[in-house]
mmCIF file of N, CA, C and O in Angstrom:
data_model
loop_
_atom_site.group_PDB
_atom_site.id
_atom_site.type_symbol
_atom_site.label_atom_id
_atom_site.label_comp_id
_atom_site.label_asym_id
_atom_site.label_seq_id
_atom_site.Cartn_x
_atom_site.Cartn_y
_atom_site.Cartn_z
ATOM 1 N N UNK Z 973 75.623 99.151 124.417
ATOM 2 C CA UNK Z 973 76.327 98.832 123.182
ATOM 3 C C UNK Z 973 75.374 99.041 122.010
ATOM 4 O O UNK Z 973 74.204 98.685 122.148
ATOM 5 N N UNK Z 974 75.786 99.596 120.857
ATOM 6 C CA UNK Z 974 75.045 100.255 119.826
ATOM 7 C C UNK Z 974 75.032 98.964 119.216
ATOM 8 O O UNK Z 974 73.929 98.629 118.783
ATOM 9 N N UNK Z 975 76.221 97.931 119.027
ATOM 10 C CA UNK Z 975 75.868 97.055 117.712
ATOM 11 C C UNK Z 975 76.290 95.427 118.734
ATOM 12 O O UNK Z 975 77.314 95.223 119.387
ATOM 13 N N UNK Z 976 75.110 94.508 118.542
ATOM 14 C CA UNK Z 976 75.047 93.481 119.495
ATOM 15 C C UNK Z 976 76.751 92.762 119.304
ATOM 16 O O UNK Z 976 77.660 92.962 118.498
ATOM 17 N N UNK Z 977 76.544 91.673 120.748
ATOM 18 C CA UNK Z 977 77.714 91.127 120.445
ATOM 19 C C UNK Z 977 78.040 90.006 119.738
ATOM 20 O O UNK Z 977 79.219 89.667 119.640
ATOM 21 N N UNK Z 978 77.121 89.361 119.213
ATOM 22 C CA UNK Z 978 77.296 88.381 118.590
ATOM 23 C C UNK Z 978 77.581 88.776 116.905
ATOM 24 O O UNK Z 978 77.869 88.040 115.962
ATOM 25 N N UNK Z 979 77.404 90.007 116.966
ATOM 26 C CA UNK Z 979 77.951 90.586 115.143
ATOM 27 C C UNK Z 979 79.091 91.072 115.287
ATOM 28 O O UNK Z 979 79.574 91.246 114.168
ATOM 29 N N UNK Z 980 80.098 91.529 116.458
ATOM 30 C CA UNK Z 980 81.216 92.210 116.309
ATOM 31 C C UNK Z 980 82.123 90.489 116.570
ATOM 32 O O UNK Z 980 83.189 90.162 116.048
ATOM 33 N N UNK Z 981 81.397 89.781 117.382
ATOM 34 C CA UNK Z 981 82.195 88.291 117.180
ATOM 35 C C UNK Z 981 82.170 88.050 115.883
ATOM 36 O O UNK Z 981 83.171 87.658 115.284
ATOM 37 N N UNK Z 982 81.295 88.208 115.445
ATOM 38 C CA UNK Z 982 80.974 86.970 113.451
ATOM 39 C C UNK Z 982 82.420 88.442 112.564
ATOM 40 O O UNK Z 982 83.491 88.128 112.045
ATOM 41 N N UNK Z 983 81.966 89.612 112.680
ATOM 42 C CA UNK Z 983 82.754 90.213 111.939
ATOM 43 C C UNK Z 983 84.372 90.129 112.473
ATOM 44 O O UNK Z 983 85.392 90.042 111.790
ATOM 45 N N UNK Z 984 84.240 90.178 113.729
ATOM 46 C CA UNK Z 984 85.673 89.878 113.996
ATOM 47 C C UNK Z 984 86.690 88.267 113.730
ATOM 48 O O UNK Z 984 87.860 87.884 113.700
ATOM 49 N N UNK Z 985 85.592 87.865 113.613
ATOM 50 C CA UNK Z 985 86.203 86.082 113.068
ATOM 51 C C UNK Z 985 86.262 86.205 111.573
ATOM 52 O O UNK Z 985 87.207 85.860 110.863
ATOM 53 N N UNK Z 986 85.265 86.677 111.237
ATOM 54 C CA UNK Z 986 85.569 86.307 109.396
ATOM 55 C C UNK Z 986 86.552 87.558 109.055
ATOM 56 O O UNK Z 986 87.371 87.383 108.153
ATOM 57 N N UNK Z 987 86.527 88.388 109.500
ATOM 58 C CA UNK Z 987 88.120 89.390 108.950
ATOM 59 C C UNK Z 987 89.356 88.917 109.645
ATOM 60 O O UNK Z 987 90.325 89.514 109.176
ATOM 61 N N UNK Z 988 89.615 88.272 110.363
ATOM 62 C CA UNK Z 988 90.556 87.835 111.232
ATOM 63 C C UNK Z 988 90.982 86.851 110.182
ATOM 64 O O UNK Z 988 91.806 87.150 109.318
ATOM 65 N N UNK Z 989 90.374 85.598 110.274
ATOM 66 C CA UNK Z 989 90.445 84.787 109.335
ATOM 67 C C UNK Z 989 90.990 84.380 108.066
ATOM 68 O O UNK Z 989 91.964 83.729 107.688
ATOM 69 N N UNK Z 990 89.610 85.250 107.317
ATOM 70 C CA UNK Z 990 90.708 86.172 105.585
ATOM 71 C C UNK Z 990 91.685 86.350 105.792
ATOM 72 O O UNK Z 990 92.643 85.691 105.388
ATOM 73 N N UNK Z 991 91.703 87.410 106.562
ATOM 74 C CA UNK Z 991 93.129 88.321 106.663
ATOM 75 C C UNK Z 991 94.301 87.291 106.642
ATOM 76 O O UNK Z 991 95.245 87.504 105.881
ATOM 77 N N UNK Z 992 94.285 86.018 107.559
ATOM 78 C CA UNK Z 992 95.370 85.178 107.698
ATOM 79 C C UNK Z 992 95.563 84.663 107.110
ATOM 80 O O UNK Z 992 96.790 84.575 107.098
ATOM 81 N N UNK Z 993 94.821 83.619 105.834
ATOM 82 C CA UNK Z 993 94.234 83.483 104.663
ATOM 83 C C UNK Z 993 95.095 83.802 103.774
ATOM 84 O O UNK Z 993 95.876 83.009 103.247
ATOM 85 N N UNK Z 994 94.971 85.556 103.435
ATOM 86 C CA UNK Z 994 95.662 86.204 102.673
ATOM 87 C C UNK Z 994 96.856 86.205 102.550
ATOM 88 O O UNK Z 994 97.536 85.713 101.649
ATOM 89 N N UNK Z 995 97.344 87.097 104.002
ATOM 90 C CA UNK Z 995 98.723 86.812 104.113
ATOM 91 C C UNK Z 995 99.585 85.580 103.898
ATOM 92 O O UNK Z 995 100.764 85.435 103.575
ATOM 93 N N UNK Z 996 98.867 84.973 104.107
ATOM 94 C CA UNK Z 996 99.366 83.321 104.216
ATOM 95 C C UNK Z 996 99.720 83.524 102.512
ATOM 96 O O UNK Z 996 100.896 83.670 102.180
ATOM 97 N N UNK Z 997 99.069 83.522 101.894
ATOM 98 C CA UNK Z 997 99.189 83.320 100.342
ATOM 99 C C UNK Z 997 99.942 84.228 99.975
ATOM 100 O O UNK Z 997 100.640 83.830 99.042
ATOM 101 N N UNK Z 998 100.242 85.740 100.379
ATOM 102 C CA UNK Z 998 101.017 86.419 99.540
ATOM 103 C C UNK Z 998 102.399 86.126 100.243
ATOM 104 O O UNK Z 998 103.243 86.655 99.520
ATOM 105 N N UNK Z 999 102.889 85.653 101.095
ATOM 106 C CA UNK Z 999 103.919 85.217 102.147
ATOM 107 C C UNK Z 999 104.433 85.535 102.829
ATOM 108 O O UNK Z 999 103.993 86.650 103.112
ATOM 109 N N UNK Z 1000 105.707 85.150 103.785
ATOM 110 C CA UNK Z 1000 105.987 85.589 105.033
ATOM 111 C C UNK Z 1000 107.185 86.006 104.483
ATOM 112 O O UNK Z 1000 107.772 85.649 103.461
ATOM 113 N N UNK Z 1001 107.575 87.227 105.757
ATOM 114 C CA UNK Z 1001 108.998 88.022 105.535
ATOM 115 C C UNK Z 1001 109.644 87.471 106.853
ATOM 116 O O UNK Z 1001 109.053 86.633 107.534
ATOM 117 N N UNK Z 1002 110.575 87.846 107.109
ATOM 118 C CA UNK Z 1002 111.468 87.885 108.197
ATOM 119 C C UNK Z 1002 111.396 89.343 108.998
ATOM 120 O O UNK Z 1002 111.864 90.385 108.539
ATOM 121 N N UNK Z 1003 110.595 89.198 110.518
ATOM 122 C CA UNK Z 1003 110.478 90.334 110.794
ATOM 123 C C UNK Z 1003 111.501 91.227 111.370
ATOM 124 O O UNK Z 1003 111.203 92.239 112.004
ATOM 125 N N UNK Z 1004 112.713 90.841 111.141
ATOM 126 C CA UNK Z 1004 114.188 91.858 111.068
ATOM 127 C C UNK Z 1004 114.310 92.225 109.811
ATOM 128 O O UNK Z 1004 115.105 93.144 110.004
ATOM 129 N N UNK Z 1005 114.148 92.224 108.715
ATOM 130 C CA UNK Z 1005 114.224 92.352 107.188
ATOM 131 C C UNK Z 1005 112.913 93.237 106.847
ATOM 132 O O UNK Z 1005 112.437 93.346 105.717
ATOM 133 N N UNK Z 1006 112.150 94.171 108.633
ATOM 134 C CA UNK Z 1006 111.073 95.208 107.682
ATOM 135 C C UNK Z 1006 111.346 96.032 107.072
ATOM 136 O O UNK Z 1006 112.508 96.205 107.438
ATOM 137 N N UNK Z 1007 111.060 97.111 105.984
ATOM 138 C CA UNK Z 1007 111.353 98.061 105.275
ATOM 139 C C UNK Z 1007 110.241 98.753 105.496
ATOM 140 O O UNK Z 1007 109.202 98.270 105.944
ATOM 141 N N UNK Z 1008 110.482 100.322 105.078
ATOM 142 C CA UNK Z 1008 109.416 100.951 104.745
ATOM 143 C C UNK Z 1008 107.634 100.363 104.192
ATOM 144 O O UNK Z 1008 106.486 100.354 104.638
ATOM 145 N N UNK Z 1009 108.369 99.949 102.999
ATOM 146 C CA UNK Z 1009 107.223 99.499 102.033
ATOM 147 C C UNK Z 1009 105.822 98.628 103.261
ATOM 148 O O UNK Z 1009 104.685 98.941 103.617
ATOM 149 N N UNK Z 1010 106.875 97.322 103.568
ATOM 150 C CA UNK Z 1010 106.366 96.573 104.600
ATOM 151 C C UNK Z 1010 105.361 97.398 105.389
ATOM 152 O O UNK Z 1010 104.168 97.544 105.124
ATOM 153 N N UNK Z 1011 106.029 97.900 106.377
ATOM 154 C CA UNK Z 1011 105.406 98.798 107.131
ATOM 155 C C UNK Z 1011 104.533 99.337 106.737
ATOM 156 O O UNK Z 1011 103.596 99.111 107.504
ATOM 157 N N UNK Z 1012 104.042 100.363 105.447
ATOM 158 C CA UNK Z 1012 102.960 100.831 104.774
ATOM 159 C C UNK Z 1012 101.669 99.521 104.553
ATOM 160 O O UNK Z 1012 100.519 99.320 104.942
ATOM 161 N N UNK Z 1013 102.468 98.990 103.876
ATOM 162 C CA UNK Z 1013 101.967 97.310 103.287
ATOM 163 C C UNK Z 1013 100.314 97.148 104.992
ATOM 164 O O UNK Z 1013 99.088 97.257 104.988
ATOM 165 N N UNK Z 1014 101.594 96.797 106.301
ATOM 166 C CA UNK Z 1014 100.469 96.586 107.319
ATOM 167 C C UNK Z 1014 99.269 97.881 108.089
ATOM 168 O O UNK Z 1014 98.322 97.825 108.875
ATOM 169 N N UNK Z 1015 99.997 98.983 107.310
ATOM 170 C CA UNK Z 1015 99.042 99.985 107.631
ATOM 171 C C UNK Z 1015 98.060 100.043 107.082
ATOM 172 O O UNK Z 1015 96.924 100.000 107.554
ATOM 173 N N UNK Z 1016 98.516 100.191 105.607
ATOM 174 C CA UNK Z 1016 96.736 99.933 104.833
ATOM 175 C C UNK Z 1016 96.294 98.728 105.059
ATOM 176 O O UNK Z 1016 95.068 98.711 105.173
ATOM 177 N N UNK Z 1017 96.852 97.606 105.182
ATOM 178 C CA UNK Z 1017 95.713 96.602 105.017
ATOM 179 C C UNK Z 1017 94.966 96.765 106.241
ATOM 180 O O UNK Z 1017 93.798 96.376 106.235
ATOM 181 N N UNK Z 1018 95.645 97.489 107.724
ATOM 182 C CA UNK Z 1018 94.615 97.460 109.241
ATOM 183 C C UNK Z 1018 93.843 98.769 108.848
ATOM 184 O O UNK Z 1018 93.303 99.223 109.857
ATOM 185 N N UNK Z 1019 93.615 99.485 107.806
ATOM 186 C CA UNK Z 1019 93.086 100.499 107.453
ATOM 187 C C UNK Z 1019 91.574 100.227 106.870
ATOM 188 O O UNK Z 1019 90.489 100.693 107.218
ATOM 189 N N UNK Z 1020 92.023 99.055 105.586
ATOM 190 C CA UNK Z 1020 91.566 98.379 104.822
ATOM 191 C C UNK Z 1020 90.406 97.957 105.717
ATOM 192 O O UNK Z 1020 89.284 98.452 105.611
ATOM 193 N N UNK Z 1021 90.730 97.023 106.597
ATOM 194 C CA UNK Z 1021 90.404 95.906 107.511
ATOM 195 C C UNK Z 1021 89.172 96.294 108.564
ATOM 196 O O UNK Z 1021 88.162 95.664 108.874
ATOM 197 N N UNK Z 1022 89.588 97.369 108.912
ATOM 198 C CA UNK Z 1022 88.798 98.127 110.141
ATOM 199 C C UNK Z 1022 87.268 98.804 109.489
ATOM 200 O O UNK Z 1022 86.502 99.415 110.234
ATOM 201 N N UNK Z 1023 86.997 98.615 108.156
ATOM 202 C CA UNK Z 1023 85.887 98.799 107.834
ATOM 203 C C UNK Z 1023 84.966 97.879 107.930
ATOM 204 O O UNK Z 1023 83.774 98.142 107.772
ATOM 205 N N UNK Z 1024 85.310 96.973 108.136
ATOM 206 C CA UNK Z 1024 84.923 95.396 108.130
ATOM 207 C C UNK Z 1024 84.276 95.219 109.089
ATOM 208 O O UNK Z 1024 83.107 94.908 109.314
ATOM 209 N N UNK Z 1025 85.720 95.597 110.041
ATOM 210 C CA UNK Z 1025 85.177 95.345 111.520
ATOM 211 C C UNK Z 1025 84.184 96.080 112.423
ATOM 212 O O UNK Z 1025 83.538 95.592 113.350
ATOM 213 N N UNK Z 1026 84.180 97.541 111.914
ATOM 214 C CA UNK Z 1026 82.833 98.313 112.312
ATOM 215 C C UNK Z 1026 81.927 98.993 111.604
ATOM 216 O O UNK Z 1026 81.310 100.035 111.828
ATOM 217 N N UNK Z 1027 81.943 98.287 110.773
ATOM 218 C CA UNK Z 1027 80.920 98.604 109.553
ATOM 219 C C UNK Z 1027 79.503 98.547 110.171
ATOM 220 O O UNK Z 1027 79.064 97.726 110.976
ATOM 221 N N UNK Z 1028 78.924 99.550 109.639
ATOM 222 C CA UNK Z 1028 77.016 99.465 109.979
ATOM 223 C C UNK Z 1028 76.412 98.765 109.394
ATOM 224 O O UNK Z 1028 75.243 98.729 109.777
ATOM 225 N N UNK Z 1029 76.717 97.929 108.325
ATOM 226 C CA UNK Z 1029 76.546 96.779 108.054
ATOM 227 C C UNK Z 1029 77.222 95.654 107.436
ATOM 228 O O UNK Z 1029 78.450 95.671 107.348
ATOM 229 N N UNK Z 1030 76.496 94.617 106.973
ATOM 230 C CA UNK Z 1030 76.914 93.416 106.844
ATOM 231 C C UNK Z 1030 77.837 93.680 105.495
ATOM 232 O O UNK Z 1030 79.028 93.370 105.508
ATOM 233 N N UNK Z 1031 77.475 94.025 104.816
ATOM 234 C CA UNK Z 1031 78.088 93.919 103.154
ATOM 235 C C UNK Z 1031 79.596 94.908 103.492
ATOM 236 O O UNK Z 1031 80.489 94.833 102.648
ATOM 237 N N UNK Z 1032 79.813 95.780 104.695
ATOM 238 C CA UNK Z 1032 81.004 96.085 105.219
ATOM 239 C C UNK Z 1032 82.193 95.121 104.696
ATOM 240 O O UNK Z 1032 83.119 95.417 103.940
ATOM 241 N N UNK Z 1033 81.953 94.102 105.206
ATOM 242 C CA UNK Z 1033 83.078 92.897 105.181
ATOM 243 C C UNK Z 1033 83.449 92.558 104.364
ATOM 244 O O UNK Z 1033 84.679 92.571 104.331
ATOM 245 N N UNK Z 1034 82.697 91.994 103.073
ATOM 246 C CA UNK Z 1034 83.392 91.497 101.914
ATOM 247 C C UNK Z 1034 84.023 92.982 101.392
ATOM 248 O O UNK Z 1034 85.171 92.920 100.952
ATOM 249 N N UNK Z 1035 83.418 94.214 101.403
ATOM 250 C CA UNK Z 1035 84.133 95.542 100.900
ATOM 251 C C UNK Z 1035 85.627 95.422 101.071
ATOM 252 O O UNK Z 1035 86.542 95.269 100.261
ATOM 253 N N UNK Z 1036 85.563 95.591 102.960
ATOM 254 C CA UNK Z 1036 86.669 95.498 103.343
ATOM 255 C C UNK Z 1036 88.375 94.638 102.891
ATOM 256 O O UNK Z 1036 89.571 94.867 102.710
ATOM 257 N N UNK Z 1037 87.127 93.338 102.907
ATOM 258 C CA UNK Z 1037 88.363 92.165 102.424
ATOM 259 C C UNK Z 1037 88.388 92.511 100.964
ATOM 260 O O UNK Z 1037 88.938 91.567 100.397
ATOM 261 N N UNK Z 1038 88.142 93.171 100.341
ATOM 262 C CA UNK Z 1038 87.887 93.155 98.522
ATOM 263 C C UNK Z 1038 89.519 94.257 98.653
ATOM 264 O O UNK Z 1038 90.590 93.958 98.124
ATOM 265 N N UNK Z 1039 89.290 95.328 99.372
ATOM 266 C CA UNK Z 1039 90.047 96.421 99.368
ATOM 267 C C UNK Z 1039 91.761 95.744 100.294
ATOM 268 O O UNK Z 1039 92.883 96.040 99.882
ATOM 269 N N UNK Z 1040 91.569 95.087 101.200
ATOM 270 C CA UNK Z 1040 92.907 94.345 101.625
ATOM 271 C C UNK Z 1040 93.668 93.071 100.461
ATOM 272 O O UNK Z 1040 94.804 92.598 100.441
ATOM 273 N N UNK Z 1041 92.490 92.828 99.600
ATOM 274 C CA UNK Z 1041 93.280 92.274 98.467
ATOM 275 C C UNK Z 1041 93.621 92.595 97.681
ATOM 276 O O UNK Z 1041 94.421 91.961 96.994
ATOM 277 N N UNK Z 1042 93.127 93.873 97.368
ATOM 278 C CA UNK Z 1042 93.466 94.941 96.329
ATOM 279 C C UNK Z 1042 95.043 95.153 96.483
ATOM 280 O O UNK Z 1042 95.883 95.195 95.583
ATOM 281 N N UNK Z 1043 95.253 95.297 98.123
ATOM 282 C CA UNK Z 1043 96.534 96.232 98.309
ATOM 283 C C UNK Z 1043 97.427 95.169 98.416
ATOM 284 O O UNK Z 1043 98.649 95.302 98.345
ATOM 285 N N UNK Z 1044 96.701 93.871 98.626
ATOM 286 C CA UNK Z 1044 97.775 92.733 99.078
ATOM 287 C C UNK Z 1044 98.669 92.362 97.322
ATOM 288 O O UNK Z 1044 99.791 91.957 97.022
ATOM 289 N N UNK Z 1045 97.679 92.692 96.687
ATOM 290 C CA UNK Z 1045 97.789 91.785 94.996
ATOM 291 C C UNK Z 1045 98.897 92.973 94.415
ATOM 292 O O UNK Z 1045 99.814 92.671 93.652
ATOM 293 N N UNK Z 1046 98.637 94.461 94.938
ATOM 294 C CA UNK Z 1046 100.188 95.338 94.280
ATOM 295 C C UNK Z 1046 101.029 95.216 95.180
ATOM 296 O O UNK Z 1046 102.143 95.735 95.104
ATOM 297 N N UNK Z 1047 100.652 94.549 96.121
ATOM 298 C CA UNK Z 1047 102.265 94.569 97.176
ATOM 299 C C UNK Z 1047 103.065 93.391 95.997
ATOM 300 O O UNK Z 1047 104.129 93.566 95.404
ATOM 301 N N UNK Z 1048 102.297 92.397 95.937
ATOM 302 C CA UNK Z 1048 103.271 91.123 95.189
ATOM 303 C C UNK Z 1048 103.264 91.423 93.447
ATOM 304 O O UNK Z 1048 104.006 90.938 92.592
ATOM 305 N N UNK Z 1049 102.445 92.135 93.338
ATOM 306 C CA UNK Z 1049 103.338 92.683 91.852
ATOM 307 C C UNK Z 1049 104.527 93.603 91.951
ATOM 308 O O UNK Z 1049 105.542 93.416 91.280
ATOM 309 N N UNK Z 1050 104.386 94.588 92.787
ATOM 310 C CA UNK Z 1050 105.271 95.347 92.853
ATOM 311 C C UNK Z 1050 106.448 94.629 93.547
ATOM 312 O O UNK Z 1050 107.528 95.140 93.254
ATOM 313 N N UNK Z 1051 106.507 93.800 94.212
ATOM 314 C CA UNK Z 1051 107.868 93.124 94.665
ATOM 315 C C UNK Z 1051 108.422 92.228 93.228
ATOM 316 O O UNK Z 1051 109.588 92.120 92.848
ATOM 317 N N UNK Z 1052 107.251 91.677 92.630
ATOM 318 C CA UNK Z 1052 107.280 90.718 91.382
ATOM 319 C C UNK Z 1052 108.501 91.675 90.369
ATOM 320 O O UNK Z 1052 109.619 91.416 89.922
ATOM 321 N N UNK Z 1053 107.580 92.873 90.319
ATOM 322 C CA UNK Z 1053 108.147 93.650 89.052
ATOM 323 C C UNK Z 1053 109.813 94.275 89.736
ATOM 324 O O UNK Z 1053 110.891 94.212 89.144
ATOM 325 N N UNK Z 1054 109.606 94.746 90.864
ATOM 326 C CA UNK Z 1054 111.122 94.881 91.590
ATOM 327 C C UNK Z 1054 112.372 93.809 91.441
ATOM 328 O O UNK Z 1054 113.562 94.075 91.269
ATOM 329 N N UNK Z 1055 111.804 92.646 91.548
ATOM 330 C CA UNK Z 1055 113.091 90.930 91.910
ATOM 331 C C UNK Z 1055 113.145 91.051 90.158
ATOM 332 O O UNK Z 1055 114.293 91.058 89.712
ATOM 333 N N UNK Z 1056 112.169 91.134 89.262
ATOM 334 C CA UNK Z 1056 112.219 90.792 87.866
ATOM 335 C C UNK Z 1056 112.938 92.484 87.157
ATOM 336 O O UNK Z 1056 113.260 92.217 86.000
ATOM 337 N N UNK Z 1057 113.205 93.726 87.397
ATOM 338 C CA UNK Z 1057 113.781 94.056 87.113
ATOM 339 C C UNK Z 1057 114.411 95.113 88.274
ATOM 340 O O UNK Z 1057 113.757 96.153 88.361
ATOM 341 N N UNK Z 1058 115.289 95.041 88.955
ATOM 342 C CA UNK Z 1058 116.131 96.032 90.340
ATOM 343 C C UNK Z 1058 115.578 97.036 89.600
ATOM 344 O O UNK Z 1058 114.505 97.457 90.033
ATOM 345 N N UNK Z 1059 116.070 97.617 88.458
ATOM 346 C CA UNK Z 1059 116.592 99.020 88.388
ATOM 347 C C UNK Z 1059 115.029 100.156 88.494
ATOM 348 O O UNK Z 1059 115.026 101.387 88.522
ATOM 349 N N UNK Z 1060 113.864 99.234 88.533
ATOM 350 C CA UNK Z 1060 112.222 99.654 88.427
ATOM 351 C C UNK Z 1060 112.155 100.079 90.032
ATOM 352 O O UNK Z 1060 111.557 101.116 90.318
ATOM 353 N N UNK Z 1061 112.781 99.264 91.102
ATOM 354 C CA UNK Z 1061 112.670 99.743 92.215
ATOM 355 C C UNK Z 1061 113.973 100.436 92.878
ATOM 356 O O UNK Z 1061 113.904 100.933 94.002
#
């Protein structure tokens, strides 16, 4: 193994974590009610995420989580600006 195991545990707990964190705060859908968007929504953020997790180094992680909040913060504007005016989405 190239990178010990006690760093793919620490990185895999603290992105795990955030991540739930996050979601938790931007909120839950009903997973019969996915859409497109949704779907994109969980691609980038495991996109986002996976830098974190095998990053060559440490400062990987906060990157990572910086960039899954990035995408998390226009998911809820863009739903914001959608419910506040239909005809925008």
């Amino acid at each position: 193994m190239s990178v010990p195991v006690l760093e793919i545990f620490v990185r895999g707990t603290l992105t795990f974590l955030t991540l739930t964190a996050m979601l938790r705060l931007v909120g839950q859908r009903e997973s019969g009610g996915l859409g497109i968007t949704d779907v994109l929504l969980v691609v980038l953020v495991a996109e986002a995420a996976s830098a974190g997790l095998t990053g060559d180094r440490l400062s990987s992680i906060p990157d990572g989580l910086l960039l899954v909040a990035t995408v998390l913060l226009w998911s809820v504007v863009i739903d914001a600006v959608a419910y506040r005016w239909p005809e925008a989405a």
